mmCIF file of C-alpha atoms in Angstrom:
data_model
loop_
_atom_site.group_PDB
_atom_site.id
_atom_site.type_symbol
_atom_site.label_atom_id
_atom_site.label_comp_id
_atom_site.label_asym_id
_atom_site.label_seq_id
_atom_site.Cartn_x
_atom_site.Cartn_y
_atom_site.Cartn_z
ATOM 1 C CA MET A 1 99.140 102.041 73.748
ATOM 2 C CA LEU A 2 102.564 101.152 75.569
ATOM 3 C CA PHE A 3 105.354 101.756 73.652
ATOM 4 C CA LYS A 4 108.887 100.441 74.395
ATOM 5 C CA LYS A 5 112.155 100.110 72.410
ATOM 6 C CA GLN A 6 112.841 96.682 70.798
ATOM 7 C CA ALA A 7 115.444 95.473 73.443
ATOM 8 C CA VAL A 8 112.486 95.565 76.197
ATOM 9 C CA HIS A 9 110.473 93.474 73.776
ATOM 10 C CA ASP A 10 113.485 91.131 73.489
ATOM 11 C CA ALA A 11 113.987 91.048 77.034
ATOM 12 C CA TRP A 12 110.554 89.658 78.016
ATOM 13 C CA ALA A 13 110.606 87.332 75.214
ATOM 14 C CA ALA A 14 113.533 85.725 76.125
ATOM 15 C CA ALA A 15 113.650 82.360 77.914
ATOM 16 C CA LYS A 16 115.525 83.726 81.217
ATOM 17 C CA ARG A 17 114.548 86.917 82.948
ATOM 18 C CA THR A 18 115.400 89.053 85.641
ATOM 19 C CA LEU A 19 112.690 90.964 87.334
ATOM 20 C CA ASP A 20 112.484 93.896 89.850
ATOM 21 C CA PHE A 21 109.768 95.937 91.721
ATOM 22 C CA LYS A 22 109.361 99.231 92.748
ATOM 23 C CA VAL A 23 106.417 101.011 94.805
ATOM 24 C CA VAL A 24 106.106 104.472 94.858
ATOM 25 C CA VAL A 25 103.974 105.676 97.992
ATOM 26 C CA LYS A 26 103.692 109.386 98.780
ATOM 27 C CA GLY A 27 107.037 110.425 97.137
ATOM 28 C CA LYS A 28 109.229 107.734 98.849
ATOM 29 C CA SER A 29 110.016 104.629 96.561
ATOM 30 C CA TYR A 30 110.250 101.069 97.764
ATOM 31 C CA THR A 31 112.462 98.039 96.309
ATOM 32 C CA ALA A 32 111.721 94.522 95.980
ATOM 33 C CA THR A 33 113.364 94.221 99.012
ATOM 34 C CA ASP A 34 110.850 96.039 100.659
ATOM 35 C CA ILE A 35 108.065 93.886 99.370
ATOM 36 C CA SER A 36 107.502 90.395 100.787
ATOM 37 C CA THR A 37 104.146 89.972 98.264
ATOM 38 C CA LEU A 38 102.542 92.020 95.295
ATOM 39 C CA SER A 39 99.681 90.606 93.629
ATOM 40 C CA TYR A 40 98.035 92.616 90.820
ATOM 41 C CA ASP A 41 94.500 92.003 89.192
ATOM 42 C CA SER A 42 93.856 94.009 86.003
ATOM 43 C CA GLY A 43 91.409 93.204 83.071
ATOM 44 C CA ALA A 44 88.736 94.896 80.773
ATOM 45 C CA MET A 45 85.740 92.702 80.659
ATOM 46 C CA ASN A 46 83.884 91.124 83.996
ATOM 47 C CA GLY A 47 83.308 87.627 83.474
ATOM 48 C CA GLU A 48 84.138 85.243 80.622
ATOM 49 C CA ALA A 49 82.383 86.810 77.860
ATOM 50 C CA LEU A 50 82.825 90.095 75.963
ATOM 51 C CA THR A 51 81.086 92.684 77.304
ATOM 52 C CA LEU A 52 80.653 96.135 76.018
ATOM 53 C CA GLY A 53 80.340 99.172 78.212
ATOM 54 C CA SER A 54 82.325 97.062 81.040
ATOM 55 C CA THR A 55 84.125 99.262 83.700
ATOM 56 C CA TYR A 56 86.385 96.707 85.426
ATOM 57 C CA THR A 57 88.365 98.348 88.713
ATOM 58 C CA ASN A 58 92.005 97.278 88.622
ATOM 59 C CA THR A 59 93.518 96.258 92.012
ATOM 60 C CA ILE A 60 96.711 95.528 93.708
ATOM 61 C CA LYS A 61 97.523 93.952 97.344
ATOM 62 C CA ILE A 62 100.982 94.675 98.630
ATOM 63 C CA THR A 63 102.770 93.482 101.654
ATOM 64 C CA PHE A 64 106.057 95.136 103.017
ATOM 65 C CA SER A 65 108.505 93.094 104.773
ATOM 66 C CA HIS A 66 108.434 96.199 107.386
ATOM 67 C CA LEU A 67 106.312 98.306 109.215
ATOM 68 C CA ILE A 68 105.166 101.569 107.480
ATOM 69 C CA GLU A 69 103.505 104.149 109.842
ATOM 70 C CA ASP A 70 102.419 106.832 107.632
ATOM 71 C CA LEU A 71 99.940 105.319 105.195
ATOM 72 C CA ALA A 72 96.155 106.107 105.091
ATOM 73 C CA LEU A 73 93.366 105.656 103.013
ATOM 74 C CA LEU A 74 93.158 107.809 99.505
ATOM 75 C CA ASP A 75 97.137 107.508 99.726
ATOM 76 C CA GLU A 76 98.127 107.099 95.928
ATOM 77 C CA ILE A 77 100.211 104.175 94.944
ATOM 78 C CA THR A 78 102.002 103.738 91.677
ATOM 79 C CA PRO A 79 103.602 100.170 91.448
ATOM 80 C CA GLN A 80 106.097 99.479 88.807
ATOM 81 C CA ILE A 81 107.799 96.302 87.341
ATOM 82 C CA GLY A 82 110.918 96.223 85.684
ATOM 83 C CA ILE A 83 113.179 93.839 83.748
ATOM 84 C CA GLN A 84 116.703 93.859 83.420
ATOM 85 C CA LEU A 85 118.009 94.506 79.820
ATOM 86 C CA PRO A 86 121.056 92.365 78.131
ATOM 87 C CA ASP A 87 123.256 95.458 78.732
ATOM 88 C CA GLY A 88 122.626 95.397 82.689
ATOM 89 C CA THR A 89 120.358 98.286 82.696
ATOM 90 C CA TRP A 90 116.748 98.137 84.031
ATOM 91 C CA ASP A 91 113.400 99.229 82.527
ATOM 92 C CA PHE A 92 110.423 99.980 84.617
ATOM 93 C CA THR A 93 107.103 99.872 83.427
ATOM 94 C CA SER A 94 104.298 101.547 85.717
ATOM 95 C CA LEU A 95 100.920 99.171 86.215
ATOM 96 C CA GLY A 96 98.814 102.293 87.031
ATOM 97 C CA LEU A 97 97.750 104.671 89.748
ATOM 98 C CA PHE A 98 96.110 103.170 92.620
ATOM 99 C CA ILE A 99 94.650 104.382 95.662
ATOM 100 C CA ILE A 100 94.180 102.909 99.454
ATOM 101 C CA ASP A 101 90.828 101.820 99.596
ATOM 102 C CA ALA A 102 90.883 99.795 102.816
ATOM 103 C CA GLU A 103 92.266 99.802 106.070
ATOM 104 C CA VAL A 104 96.156 99.656 106.406
ATOM 105 C CA GLN A 105 96.867 96.300 107.884
ATOM 106 C CA GLN A 106 99.918 96.696 110.410
ATOM 107 C CA ASP A 107 100.999 93.233 111.677
ATOM 108 C CA ARG A 108 103.543 94.170 114.334
ATOM 109 C CA ASN A 109 104.127 90.561 115.391
ATOM 110 C CA ASN A 110 105.627 89.820 111.931
ATOM 111 C CA ASN A 111 106.838 93.183 111.225
ATOM 112 C CA THR A 112 104.764 93.558 108.196
ATOM 113 C CA THR A 113 102.325 96.140 106.484
ATOM 114 C CA THR A 114 99.699 95.146 104.151
ATOM 115 C CA VAL A 115 97.863 97.497 101.818
ATOM 116 C CA SER A 116 95.073 97.159 99.122
ATOM 117 C CA ALA A 117 94.390 99.869 96.458
ATOM 118 C CA SER A 118 92.196 100.055 93.422
ATOM 119 C CA ASP A 119 92.503 102.030 90.593
ATOM 120 C CA ARG A 120 90.560 105.539 90.038
ATOM 121 C CA MET A 121 87.389 103.500 89.059
ATOM 122 C CA CYS A 122 86.543 103.449 92.772
ATOM 123 C CA MET A 123 86.229 107.197 92.934
ATOM 124 C CA MET A 124 83.517 107.521 90.288
ATOM 125 C CA GLY A 125 80.591 106.475 92.790
ATOM 126 C CA GLY A 126 79.066 109.913 92.608
ATOM 127 C CA THR A 127 75.511 110.981 91.093
ATOM 128 C CA TYR A 128 76.338 112.180 87.380
ATOM 129 C CA GLU A 129 73.711 114.708 86.638
ATOM 130 C CA SER A 130 74.227 116.223 83.317
ATOM 131 C CA LYS A 131 74.171 119.642 82.238
ATOM 132 C CA LEU A 132 73.917 119.579 78.445
ATOM 133 C CA SER A 133 71.407 119.869 76.030
ATOM 134 C CA TYR A 134 69.845 116.606 75.073
ATOM 135 C CA PRO A 135 69.958 114.642 72.396
ATOM 136 C CA ALA A 136 73.896 115.489 73.153
ATOM 137 C CA ALA A 137 76.962 114.252 71.066
ATOM 138 C CA ILE A 138 78.612 110.942 72.851
ATOM 139 C CA ASN A 139 82.015 112.626 73.057
ATOM 140 C CA ASP A 140 80.675 115.434 74.826
ATOM 141 C CA ILE A 141 78.844 113.506 77.478
ATOM 142 C CA ALA A 142 82.431 111.457 78.162
ATOM 143 C CA VAL A 143 84.253 114.980 78.207
ATOM 144 C CA GLU A 144 81.379 116.102 80.765
ATOM 145 C CA ILE A 145 81.667 112.854 82.963
ATOM 146 C CA ALA A 146 85.094 113.237 83.177
ATOM 147 C CA ASP A 147 85.236 116.679 84.172
ATOM 148 C CA MET A 148 82.470 116.429 86.562
ATOM 149 C CA SER A 149 84.116 113.542 88.329
ATOM 150 C CA GLY A 150 87.368 115.100 88.739
ATOM 151 C CA MET A 151 89.070 112.730 86.400
ATOM 152 C CA LYS A 152 91.802 113.562 83.676
ATOM 153 C CA VAL A 153 91.443 111.719 80.600
ATOM 154 C CA ASN A 154 93.566 110.206 77.698
ATOM 155 C CA VAL A 155 93.350 112.872 75.342
ATOM 156 C CA ASP A 156 94.406 110.804 71.967
ATOM 157 C CA ASP A 157 91.466 108.190 72.735
ATOM 158 C CA PHE A 158 88.727 111.056 73.898
ATOM 159 C CA ALA A 159 89.475 112.553 70.859
ATOM 160 C CA ARG A 160 88.359 109.332 68.762
ATOM 161 C CA LEU A 161 84.863 109.164 70.554
ATOM 162 C CA PRO A 162 81.759 109.074 68.154
ATOM 163 C CA THR A 163 80.003 112.318 67.763
ATOM 164 C CA GLU A 164 76.365 110.759 67.206
ATOM 165 C CA LYS A 165 73.638 112.144 69.452
ATOM 166 C CA ILE A 166 71.911 109.978 72.233
ATOM 167 C CA LEU A 167 69.116 110.531 74.536
ATOM 168 C CA SER A 168 69.906 111.328 78.444
ATOM 169 C CA LEU A 169 71.393 108.533 80.814
ATOM 170 C CA GLY A 170 69.556 109.814 83.455
ATOM 171 C CA LYS A 171 70.736 109.939 87.429
ATOM 172 C CA VAL A 172 73.249 107.498 87.606
ATOM 173 C CA THR A 173 76.473 107.156 88.942
ATOM 174 C CA TYR A 174 79.821 108.331 86.888
ATOM 175 C CA ARG A 175 80.747 104.966 86.740
ATOM 176 C CA ASP A 176 77.863 103.741 85.147
ATOM 177 C CA ALA A 177 77.642 107.015 82.620
ATOM 178 C CA ILE A 178 81.059 106.387 81.389
ATOM 179 C CA GLY A 179 80.125 102.668 80.566
ATOM 180 C CA TYR A 180 77.105 103.590 78.769
ATOM 181 C CA VAL A 181 79.348 106.136 76.734
ATOM 182 C CA ALA A 182 82.148 103.139 76.362
ATOM 183 C CA GLN A 183 79.067 100.984 75.147
ATOM 184 C CA PHE A 184 77.796 103.393 72.655
ATOM 185 C CA ALA A 185 81.543 103.574 71.454
ATOM 186 C CA GLY A 186 81.650 99.951 70.996
ATOM 187 C CA GLY A 187 84.396 99.290 73.914
ATOM 188 C CA PHE A 188 84.991 99.324 77.388
ATOM 189 C CA ALA A 189 86.215 102.071 79.886
ATOM 190 C CA THR A 190 89.289 101.664 82.006
ATOM 191 C CA PHE A 191 92.217 103.677 83.485
ATOM 192 C CA ASP A 192 95.668 103.051 81.933
ATOM 193 C CA ARG A 193 98.878 102.947 83.202
ATOM 194 C CA ASP A 194 99.282 106.784 83.566
ATOM 195 C CA GLY A 195 96.045 106.796 85.934
ATOM 196 C CA LEU A 196 93.951 108.424 82.704
ATOM 197 C CA LEU A 197 90.664 107.730 82.268
ATOM 198 C CA ASP A 198 90.450 105.945 78.994
ATOM 199 C CA ILE A 199 87.725 104.392 76.699
ATOM 200 C CA ARG A 200 89.204 101.532 74.209
ATOM 201 C CA VAL A 201 87.247 100.278 71.412
ATOM 202 C CA LEU A 202 87.304 96.660 70.581
#
């Protein structure tokens, strides 16, 4: 859950707001003056219906207003949206951690660089072959999926997962496996604003 002080909530609820953006790539911070467009697609469910076990991939697409030469596939991007508070200070909120998953497009005629990136769900395509003894506890399966896929987890939410035992999920991708676990838990799998694997219940 995202916790912010009351002044931030009031600023977002105000009739007039002043916003700003920051994008951090490879340790370098780019501001709104460096960005022509930024589109952000985030969700919890696929389609129009509530679906247990969803593993939605959040994505961003950014066009920078100048050429950036050293961007490459698998570079990490952290976009942040900021709002100006009544006292003139700024509060920035991360939109998540994203991985460049398509070729970086450089338009040398118009002097722009465009990148597309997805959250770490795009890194969960490998095959999950469990080493647990089955039936196994749902929470143990979730931890094993995260460990084997190399994903850090939201510890607080993972601690609340059910301990009921289920049969083997078979030979599936890590993404499908975490989706099945989320289904048994009555929720969905996602990556939070800190880039941590999370299972949220409805």
